[in-house]
JSON list of C-alpha atoms in Angstrom, two decimals:
[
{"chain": "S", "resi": 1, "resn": "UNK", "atom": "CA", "xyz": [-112.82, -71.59, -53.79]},
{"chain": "S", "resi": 2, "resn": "UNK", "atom": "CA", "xyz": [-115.67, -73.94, -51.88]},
{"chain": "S", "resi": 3, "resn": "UNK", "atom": "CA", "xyz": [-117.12, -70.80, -50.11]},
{"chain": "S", "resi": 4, "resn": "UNK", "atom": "CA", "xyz": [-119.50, -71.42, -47.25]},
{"chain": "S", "resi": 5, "resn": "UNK", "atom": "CA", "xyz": [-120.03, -75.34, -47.49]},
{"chain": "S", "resi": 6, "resn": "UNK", "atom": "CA", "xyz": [-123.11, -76.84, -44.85]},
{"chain": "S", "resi": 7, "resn": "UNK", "atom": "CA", "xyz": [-123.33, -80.34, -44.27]},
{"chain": "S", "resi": 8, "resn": "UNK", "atom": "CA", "xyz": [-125.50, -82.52, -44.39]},
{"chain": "S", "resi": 9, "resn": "UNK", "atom": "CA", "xyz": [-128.26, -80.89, -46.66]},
{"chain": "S", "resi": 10, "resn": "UNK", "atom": "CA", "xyz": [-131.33, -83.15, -45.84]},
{"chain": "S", "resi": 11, "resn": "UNK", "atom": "CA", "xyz": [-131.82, -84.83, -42.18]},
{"chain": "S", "resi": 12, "resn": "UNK", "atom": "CA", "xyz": [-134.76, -85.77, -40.41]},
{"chain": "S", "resi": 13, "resn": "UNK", "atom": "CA", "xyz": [-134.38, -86.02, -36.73]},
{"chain": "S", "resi": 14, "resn": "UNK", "atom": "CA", "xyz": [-136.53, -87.81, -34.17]},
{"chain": "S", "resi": 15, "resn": "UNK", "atom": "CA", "xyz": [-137.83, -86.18, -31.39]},
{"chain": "S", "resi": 16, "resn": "UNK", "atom": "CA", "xyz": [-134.95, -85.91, -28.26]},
{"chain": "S", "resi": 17, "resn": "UNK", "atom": "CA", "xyz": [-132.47, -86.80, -30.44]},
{"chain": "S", "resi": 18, "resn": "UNK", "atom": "CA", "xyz": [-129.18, -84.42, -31.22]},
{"chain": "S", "resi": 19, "resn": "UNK", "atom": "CA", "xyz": [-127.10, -83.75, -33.81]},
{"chain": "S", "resi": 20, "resn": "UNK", "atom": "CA", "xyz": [-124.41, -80.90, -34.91]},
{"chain": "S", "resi": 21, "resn": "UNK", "atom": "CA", "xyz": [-124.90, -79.15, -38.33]},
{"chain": "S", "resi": 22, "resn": "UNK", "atom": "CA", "xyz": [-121.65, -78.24, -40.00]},
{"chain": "S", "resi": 23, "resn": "UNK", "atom": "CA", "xyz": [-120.57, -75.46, -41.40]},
{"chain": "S", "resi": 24, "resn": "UNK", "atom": "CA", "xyz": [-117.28, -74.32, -42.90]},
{"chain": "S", "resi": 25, "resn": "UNK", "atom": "CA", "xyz": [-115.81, -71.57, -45.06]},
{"chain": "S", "resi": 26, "resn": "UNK", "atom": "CA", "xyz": [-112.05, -70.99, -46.79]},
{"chain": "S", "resi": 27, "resn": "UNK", "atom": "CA", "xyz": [-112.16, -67.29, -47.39]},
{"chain": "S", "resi": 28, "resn": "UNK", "atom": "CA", "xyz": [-110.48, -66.40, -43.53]},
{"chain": "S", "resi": 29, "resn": "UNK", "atom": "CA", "xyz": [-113.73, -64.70, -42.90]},
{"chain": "S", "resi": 30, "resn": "UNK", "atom": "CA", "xyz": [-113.85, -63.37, -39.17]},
{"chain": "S", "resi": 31, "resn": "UNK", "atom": "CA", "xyz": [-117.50, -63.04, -38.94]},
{"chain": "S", "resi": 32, "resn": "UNK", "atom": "CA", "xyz": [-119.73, -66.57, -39.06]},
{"chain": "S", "resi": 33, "resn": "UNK", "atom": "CA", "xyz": [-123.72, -67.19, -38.42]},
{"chain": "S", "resi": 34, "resn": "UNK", "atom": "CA", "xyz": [-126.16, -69.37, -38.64]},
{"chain": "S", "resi": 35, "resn": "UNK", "atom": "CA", "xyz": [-129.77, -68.29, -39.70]},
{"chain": "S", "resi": 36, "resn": "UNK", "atom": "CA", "xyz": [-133.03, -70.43, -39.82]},
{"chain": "S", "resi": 37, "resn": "UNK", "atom": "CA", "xyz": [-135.57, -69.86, -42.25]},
{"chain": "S", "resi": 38, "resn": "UNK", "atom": "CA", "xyz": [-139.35, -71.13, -41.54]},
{"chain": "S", "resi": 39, "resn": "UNK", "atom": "CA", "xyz": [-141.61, -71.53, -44.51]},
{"chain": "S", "resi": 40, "resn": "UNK", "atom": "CA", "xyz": [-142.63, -68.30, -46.07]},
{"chain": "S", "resi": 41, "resn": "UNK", "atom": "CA", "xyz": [-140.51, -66.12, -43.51]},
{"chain": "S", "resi": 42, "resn": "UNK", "atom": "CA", "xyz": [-137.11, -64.55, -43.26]},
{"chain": "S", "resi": 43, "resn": "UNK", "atom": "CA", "xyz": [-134.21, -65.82, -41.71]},
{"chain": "S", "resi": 44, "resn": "UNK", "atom": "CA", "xyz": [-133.67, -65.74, -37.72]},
{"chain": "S", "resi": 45, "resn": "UNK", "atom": "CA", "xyz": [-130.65, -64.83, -36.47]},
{"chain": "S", "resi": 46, "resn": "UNK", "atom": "CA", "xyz": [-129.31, -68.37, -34.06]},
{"chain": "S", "resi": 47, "resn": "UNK", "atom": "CA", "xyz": [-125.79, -67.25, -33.12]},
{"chain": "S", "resi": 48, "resn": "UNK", "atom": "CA", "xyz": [-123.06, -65.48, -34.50]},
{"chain": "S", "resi": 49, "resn": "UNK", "atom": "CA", "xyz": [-119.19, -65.37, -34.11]},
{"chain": "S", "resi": 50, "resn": "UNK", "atom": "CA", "xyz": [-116.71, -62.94, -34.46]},
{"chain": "S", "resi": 51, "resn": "UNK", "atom": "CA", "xyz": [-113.47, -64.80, -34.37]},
{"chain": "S", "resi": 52, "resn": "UNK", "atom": "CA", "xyz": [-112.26, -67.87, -32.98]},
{"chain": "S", "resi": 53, "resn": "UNK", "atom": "CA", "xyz": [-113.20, -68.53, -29.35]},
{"chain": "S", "resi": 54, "resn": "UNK", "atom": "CA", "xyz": [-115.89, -65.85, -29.45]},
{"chain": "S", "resi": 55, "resn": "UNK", "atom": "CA", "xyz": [-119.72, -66.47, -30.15]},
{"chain": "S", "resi": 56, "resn": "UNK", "atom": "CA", "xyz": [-122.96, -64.62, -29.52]},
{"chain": "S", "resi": 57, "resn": "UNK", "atom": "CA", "xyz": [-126.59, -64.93, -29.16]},
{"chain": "S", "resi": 58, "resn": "UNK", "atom": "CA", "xyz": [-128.45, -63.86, -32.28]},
{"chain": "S", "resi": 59, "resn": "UNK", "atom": "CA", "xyz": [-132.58, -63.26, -31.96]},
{"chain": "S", "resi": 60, "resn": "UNK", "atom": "CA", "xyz": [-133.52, -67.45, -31.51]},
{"chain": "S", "resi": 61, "resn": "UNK", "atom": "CA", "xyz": [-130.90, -68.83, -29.89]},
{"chain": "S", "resi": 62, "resn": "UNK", "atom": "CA", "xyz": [-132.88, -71.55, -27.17]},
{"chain": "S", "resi": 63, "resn": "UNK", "atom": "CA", "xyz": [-132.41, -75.08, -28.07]},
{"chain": "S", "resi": 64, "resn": "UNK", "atom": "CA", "xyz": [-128.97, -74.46, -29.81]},
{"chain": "S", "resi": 65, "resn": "UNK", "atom": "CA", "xyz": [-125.36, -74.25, -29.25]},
{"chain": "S", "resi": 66, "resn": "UNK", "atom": "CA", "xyz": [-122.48, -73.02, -31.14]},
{"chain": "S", "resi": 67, "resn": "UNK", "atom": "CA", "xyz": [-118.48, -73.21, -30.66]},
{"chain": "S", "resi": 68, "resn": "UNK", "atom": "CA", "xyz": [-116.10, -71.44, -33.07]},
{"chain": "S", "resi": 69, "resn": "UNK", "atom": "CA", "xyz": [-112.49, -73.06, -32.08]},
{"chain": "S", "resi": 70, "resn": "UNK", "atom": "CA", "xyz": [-111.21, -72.07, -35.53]},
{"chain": "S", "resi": 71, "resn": "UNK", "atom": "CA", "xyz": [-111.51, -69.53, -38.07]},
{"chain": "S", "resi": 72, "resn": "UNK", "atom": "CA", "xyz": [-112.78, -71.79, -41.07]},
{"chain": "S", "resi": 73, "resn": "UNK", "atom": "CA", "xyz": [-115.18, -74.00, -38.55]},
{"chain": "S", "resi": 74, "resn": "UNK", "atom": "CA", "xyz": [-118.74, -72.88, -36.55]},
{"chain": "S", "resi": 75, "resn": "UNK", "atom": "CA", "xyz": [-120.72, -76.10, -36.31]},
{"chain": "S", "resi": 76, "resn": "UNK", "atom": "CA", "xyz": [-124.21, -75.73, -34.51]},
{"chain": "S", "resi": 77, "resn": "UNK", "atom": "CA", "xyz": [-125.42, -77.73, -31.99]},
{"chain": "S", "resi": 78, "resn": "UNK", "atom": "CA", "xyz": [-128.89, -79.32, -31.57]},
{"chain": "S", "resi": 79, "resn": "UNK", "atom": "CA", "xyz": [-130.07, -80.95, -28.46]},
{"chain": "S", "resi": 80, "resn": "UNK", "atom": "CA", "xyz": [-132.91, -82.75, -27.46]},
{"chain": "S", "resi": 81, "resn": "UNK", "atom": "CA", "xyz": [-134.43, -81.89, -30.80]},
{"chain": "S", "resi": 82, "resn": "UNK", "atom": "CA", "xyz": [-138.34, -80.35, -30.79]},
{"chain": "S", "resi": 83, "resn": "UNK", "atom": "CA", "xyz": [-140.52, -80.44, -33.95]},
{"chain": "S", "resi": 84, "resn": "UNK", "atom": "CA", "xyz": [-140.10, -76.45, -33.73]},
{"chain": "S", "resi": 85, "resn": "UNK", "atom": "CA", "xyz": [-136.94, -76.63, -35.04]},
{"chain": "S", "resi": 86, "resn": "UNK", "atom": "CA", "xyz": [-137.84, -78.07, -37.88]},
{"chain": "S", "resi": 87, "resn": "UNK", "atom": "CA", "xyz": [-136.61, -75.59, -40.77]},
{"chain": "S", "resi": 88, "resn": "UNK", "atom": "CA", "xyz": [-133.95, -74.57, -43.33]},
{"chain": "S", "resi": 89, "resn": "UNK", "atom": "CA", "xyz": [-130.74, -73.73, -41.53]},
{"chain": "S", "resi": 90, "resn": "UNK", "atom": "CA", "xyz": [-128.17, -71.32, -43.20]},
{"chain": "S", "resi": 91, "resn": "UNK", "atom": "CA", "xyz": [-124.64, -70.82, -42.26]},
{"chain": "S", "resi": 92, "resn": "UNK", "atom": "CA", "xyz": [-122.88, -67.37, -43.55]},
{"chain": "S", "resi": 93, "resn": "UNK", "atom": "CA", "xyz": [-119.75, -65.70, -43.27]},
{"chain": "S", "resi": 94, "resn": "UNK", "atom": "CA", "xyz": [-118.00, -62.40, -43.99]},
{"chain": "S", "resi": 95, "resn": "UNK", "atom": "CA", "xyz": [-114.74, -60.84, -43.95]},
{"chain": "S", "resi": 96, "resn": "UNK", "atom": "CA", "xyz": [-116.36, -58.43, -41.53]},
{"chain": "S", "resi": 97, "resn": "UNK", "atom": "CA", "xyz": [-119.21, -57.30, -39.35]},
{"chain": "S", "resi": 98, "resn": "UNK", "atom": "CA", "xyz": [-119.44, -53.88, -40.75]},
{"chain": "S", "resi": 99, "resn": "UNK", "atom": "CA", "xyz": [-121.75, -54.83, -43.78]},
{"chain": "S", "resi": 100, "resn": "UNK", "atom": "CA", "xyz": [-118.62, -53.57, -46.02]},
{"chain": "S", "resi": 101, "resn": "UNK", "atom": "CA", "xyz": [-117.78, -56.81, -47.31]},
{"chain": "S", "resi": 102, "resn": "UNK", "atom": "CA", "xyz": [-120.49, -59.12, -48.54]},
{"chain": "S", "resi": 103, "resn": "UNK", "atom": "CA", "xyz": [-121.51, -62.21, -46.47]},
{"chain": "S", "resi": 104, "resn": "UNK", "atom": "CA", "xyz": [-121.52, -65.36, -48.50]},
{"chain": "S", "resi": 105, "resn": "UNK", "atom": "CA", "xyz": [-124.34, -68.44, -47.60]},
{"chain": "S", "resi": 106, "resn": "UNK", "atom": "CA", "xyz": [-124.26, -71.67, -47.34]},
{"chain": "S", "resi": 107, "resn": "UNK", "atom": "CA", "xyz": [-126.60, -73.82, -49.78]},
{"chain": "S", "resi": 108, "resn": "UNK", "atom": "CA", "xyz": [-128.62, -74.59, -46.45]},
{"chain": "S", "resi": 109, "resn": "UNK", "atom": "CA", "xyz": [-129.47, -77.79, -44.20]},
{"chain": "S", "resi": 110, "resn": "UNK", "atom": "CA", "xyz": [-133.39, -78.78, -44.51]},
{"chain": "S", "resi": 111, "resn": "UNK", "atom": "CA", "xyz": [-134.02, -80.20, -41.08]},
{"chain": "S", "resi": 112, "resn": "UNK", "atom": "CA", "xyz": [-137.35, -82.46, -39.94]},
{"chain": "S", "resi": 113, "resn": "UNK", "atom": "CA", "xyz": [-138.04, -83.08, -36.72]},
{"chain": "S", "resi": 114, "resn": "UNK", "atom": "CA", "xyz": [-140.61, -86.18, -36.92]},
{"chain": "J", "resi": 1, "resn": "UNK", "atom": "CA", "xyz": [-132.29, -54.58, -31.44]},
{"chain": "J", "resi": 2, "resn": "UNK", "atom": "CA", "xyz": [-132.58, -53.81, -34.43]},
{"chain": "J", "resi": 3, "resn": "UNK", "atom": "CA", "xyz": [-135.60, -54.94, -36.76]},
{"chain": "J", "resi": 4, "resn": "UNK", "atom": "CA", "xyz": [-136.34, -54.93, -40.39]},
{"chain": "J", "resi": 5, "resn": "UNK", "atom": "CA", "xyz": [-140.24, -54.29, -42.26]},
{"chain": "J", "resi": 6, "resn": "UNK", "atom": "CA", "xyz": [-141.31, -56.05, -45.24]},
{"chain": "J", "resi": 7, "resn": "UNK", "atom": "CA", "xyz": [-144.90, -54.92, -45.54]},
{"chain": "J", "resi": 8, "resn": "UNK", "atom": "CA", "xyz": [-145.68, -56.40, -48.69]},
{"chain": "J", "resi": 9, "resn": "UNK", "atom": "CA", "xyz": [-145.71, -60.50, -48.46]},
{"chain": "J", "resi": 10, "resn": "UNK", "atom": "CA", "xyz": [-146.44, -61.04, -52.26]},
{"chain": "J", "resi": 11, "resn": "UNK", "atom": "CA", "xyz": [-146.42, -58.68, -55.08]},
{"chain": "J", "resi": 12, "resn": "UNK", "atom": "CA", "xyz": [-146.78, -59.26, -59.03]},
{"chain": "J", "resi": 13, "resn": "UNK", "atom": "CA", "xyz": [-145.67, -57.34, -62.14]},
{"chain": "J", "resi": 14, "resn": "UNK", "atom": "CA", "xyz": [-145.76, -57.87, -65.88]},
{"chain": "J", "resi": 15, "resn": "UNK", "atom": "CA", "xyz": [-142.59, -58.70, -67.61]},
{"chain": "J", "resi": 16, "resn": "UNK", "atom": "CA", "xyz": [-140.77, -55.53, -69.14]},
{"chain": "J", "resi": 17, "resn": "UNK", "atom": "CA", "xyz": [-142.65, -53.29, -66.20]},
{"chain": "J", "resi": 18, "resn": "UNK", "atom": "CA", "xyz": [-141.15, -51.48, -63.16]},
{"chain": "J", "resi": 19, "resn": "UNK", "atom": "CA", "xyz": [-142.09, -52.83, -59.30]},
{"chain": "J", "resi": 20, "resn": "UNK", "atom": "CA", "xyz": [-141.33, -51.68, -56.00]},
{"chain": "J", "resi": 21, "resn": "UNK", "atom": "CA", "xyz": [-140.51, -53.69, -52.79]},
{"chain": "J", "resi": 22, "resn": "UNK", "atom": "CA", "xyz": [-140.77, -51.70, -49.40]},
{"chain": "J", "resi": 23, "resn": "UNK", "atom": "CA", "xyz": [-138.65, -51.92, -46.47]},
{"chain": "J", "resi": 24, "resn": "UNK", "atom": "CA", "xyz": [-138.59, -49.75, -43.16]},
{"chain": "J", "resi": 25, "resn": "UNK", "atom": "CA", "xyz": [-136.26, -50.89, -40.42]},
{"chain": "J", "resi": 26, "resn": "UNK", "atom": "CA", "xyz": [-135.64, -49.15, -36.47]},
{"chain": "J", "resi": 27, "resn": "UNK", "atom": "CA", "xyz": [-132.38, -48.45, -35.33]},
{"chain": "J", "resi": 28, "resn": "UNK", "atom": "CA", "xyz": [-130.59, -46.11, -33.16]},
{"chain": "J", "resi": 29, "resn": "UNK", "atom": "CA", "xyz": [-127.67, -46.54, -34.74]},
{"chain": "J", "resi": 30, "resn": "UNK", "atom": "CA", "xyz": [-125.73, -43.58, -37.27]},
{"chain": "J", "resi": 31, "resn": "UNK", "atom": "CA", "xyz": [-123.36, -45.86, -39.07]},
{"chain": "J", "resi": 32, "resn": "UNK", "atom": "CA", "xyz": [-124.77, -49.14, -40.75]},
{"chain": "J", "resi": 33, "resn": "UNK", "atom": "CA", "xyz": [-125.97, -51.02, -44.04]},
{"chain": "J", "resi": 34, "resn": "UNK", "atom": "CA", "xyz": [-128.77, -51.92, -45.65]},
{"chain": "J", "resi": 35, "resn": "UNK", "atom": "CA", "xyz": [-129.12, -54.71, -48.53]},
{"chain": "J", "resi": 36, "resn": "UNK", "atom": "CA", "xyz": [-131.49, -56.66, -50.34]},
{"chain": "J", "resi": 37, "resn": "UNK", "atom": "CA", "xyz": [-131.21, -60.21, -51.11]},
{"chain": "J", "resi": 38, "resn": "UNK", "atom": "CA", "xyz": [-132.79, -62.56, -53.85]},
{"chain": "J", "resi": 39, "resn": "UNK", "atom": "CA", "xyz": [-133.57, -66.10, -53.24]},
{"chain": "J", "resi": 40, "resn": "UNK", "atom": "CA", "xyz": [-135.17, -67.89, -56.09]},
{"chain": "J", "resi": 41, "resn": "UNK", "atom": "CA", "xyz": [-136.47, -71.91, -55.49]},
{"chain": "J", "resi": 42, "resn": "UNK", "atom": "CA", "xyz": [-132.97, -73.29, -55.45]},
{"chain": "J", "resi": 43, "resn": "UNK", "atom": "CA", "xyz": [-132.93, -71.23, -52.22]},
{"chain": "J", "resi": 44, "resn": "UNK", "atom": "CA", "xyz": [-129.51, -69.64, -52.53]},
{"chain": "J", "resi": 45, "resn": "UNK", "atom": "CA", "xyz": [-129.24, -66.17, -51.35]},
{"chain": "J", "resi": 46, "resn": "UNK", "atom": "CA", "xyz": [-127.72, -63.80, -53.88]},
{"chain": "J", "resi": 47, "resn": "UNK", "atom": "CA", "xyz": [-127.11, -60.44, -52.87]},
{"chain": "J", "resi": 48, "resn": "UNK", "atom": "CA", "xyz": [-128.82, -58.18, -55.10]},
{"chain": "J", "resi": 49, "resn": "UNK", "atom": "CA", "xyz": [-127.65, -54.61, -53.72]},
{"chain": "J", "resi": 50, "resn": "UNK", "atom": "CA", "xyz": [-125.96, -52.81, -51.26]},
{"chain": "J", "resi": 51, "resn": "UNK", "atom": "CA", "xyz": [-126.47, -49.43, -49.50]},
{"chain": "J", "resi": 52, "resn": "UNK", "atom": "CA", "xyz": [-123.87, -47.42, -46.75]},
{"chain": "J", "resi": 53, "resn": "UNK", "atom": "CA", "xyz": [-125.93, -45.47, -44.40]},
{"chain": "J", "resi": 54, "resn": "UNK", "atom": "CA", "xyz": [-123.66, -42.98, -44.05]},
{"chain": "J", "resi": 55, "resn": "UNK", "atom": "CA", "xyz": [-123.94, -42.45, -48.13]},
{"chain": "J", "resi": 56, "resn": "UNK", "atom": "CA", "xyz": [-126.46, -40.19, -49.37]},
{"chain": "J", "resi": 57, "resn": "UNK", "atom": "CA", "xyz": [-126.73, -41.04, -53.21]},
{"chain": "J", "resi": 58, "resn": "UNK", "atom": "CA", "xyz": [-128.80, -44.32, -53.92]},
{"chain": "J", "resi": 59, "resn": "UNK", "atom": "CA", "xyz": [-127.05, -47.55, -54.79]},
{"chain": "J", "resi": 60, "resn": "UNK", "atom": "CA", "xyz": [-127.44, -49.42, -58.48]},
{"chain": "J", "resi": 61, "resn": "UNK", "atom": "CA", "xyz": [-126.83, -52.09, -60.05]},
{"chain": "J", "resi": 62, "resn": "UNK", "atom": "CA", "xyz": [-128.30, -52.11, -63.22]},
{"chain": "J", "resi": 63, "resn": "UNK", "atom": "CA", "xyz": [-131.59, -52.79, -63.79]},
{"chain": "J", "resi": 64, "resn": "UNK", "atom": "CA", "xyz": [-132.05, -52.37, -59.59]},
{"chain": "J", "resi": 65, "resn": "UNK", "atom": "CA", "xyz": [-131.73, -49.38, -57.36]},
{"chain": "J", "resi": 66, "resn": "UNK", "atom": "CA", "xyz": [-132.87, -48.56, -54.04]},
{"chain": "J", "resi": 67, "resn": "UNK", "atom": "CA", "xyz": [-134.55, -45.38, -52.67]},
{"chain": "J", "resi": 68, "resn": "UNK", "atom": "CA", "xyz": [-132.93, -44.97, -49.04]},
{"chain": "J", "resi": 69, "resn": "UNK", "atom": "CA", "xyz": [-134.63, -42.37, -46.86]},
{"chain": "J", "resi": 70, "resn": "UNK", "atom": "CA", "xyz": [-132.36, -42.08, -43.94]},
{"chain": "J", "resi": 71, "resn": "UNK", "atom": "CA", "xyz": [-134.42, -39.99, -41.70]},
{"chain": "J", "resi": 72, "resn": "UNK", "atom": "CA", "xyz": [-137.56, -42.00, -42.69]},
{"chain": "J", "resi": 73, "resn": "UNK", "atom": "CA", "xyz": [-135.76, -45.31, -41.92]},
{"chain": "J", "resi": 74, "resn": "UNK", "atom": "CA", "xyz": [-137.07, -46.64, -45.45]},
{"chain": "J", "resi": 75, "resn": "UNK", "atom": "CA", "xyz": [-135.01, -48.84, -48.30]},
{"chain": "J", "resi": 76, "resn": "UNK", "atom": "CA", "xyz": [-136.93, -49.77, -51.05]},
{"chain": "J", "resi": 77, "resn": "UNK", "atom": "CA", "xyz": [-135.94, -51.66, -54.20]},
{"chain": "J", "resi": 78, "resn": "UNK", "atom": "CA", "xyz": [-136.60, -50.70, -57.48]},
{"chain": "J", "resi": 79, "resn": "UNK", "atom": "CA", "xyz": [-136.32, -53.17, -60.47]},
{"chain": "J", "resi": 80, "resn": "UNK", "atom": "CA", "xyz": [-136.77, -51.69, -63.81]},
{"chain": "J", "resi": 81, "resn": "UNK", "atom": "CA", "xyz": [-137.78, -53.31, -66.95]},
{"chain": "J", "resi": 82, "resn": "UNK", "atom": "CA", "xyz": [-138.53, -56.65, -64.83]},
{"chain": "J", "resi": 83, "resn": "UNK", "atom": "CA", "xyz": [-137.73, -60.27, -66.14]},
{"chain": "J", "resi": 84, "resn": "UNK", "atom": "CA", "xyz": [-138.95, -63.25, -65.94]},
{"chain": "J", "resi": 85, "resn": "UNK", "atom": "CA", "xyz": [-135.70, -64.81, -63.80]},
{"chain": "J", "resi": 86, "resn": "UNK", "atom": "CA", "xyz": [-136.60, -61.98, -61.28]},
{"chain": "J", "resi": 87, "resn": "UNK", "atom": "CA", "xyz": [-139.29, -63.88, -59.86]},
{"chain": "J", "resi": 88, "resn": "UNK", "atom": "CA", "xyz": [-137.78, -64.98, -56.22]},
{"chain": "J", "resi": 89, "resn": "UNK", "atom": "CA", "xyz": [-138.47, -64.06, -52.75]},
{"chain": "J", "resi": 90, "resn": "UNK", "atom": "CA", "xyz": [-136.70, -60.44, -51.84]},
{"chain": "J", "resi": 91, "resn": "UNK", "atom": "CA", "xyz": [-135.49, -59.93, -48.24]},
{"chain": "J", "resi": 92, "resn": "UNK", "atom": "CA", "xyz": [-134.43, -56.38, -46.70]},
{"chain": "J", "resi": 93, "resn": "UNK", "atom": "CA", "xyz": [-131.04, -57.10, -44.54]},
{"chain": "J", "resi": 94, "resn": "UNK", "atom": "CA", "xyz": [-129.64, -54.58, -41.94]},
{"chain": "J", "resi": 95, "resn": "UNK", "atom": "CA", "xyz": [-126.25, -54.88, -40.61]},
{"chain": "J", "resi": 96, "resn": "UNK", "atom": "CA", "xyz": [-124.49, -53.49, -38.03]},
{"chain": "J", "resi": 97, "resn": "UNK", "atom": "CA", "xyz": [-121.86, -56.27, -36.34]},
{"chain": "J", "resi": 98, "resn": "UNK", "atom": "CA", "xyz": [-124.83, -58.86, -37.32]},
{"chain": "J", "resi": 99, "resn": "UNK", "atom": "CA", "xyz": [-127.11, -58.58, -40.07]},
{"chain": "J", "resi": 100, "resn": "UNK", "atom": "CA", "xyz": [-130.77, -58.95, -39.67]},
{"chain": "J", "resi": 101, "resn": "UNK", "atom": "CA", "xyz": [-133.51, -59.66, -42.10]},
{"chain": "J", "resi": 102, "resn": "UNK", "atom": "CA", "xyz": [-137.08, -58.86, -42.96]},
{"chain": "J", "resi": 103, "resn": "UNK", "atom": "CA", "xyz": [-139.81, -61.25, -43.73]},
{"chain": "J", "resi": 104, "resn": "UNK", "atom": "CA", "xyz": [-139.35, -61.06, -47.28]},
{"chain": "J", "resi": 105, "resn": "UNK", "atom": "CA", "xyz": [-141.48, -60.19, -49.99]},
{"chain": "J", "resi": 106, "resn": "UNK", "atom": "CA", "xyz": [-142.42, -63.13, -52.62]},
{"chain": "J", "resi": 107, "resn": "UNK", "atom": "CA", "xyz": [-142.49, -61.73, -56.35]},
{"chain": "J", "resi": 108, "resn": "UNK", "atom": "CA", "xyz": [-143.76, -62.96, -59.34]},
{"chain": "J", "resi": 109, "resn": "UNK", "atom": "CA", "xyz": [-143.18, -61.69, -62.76]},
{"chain": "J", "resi": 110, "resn": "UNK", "atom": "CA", "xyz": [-145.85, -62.51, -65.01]},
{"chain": "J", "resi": 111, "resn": "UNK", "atom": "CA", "xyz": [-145.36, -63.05, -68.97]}
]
């Protein structure tokens, strides 16, 4: 079992550019989301999902975007990158929402914005 | 929304001692659950413990436990006889359809 699997783990992004973080996960898990983690903090809540077709706003969610058209896939979405969203990105999952079942994390994606 | 409390942003201990991470959270909410994570420098998040709301006796898991004060809206951690591969930052989690975290509390466990 891969788990949660995040690609790429390193990037470094100019300024305006975009890119999509991936994230993906082979335990059917209904519930996906994608934290970021500033240096010395917690993690921020971007977006979440809680199925296929369905996503949410979490407690940061300006400057991203998220789709979930499968269960196994929730890539996030970067455009017009800012230097404030330079951080460590996490993707998660978990069989449910209820806090029941554990959520399993992604290694993370260290993103610069230079 | 819901938010989570870590008041303490760095705490020590000596190895073989007992320490004690704070968390308060607010919530309206009857039915949720609290955890605490681990994340040492290779900065994968292990779960470390888990707690149902709606349970009244304390979670363990060996040489951790938690102290969960329902009516006070307080979880906090216990780790007895503390090692050396303890030293990692702790953050306080609260879930209820998403899970939201404190600002974590950096510990070091001194030989």
């Amino acid at each position: 079992n891969a788990g949660v699997t995040q690609t790429p783990k390193f990037r470094i992004l100019k300024i305006g550019q975009s890119m999509t973080l991936q994230c993906t996960q082979d335990m059917n898990h209904n519930y996906m989301y994608w934290y970021r983690q500033d240096p010395g903090m917690g993690l921020k809540l971007i977006y979440y999902s809680v199925g296929a077709g369905i996503t949410d706003k979490g407690e940061v969610p300006n400057g991203y975007n998220v789709s979930r058209s499968t269960t196994e896939d929730f890539p996030l979405r970067l455009e017009l990158a800012a230097p404030s969203q330079t951080s460590v990105y996490f993707c998660a999952s978990s069989y449910s929402g209820a806090g029941d079942t554990e959520a399993f994390f992604g290694q993370g994606t260290r993103l610069t914005v230079v | 929304a819901q938010t989570v409390t870590q008041s303490q942003p760095e705490m020590s201990v000596q190895e073989a001692e007992t320490v004690t991470l704070s968390c308060t959270y607010d919530t309206s909410e009857n039915n949720y659950y609290l955890f605490w994570y681990k994340q040492p420098p290779s900065r994968q998040m292990i779960l470390v413990i888990r707690q149902e709301a709606y349970k009244q006796q304390n979670a363990t898991e060996n040489r951790f436990s938690v102290n969960f004060q329902k009516a006070a809206k307080s979880f906090s951690l216990k780790i007895s006889d503390s090692q050396l591969g303890d030293t990692a930052m702790y953050f306080c989690a609260f879930m209820k359809h998403d899970m939201r975290f404190g600002a974590g509390t950096r510990l070091t466990v001194k030989p």
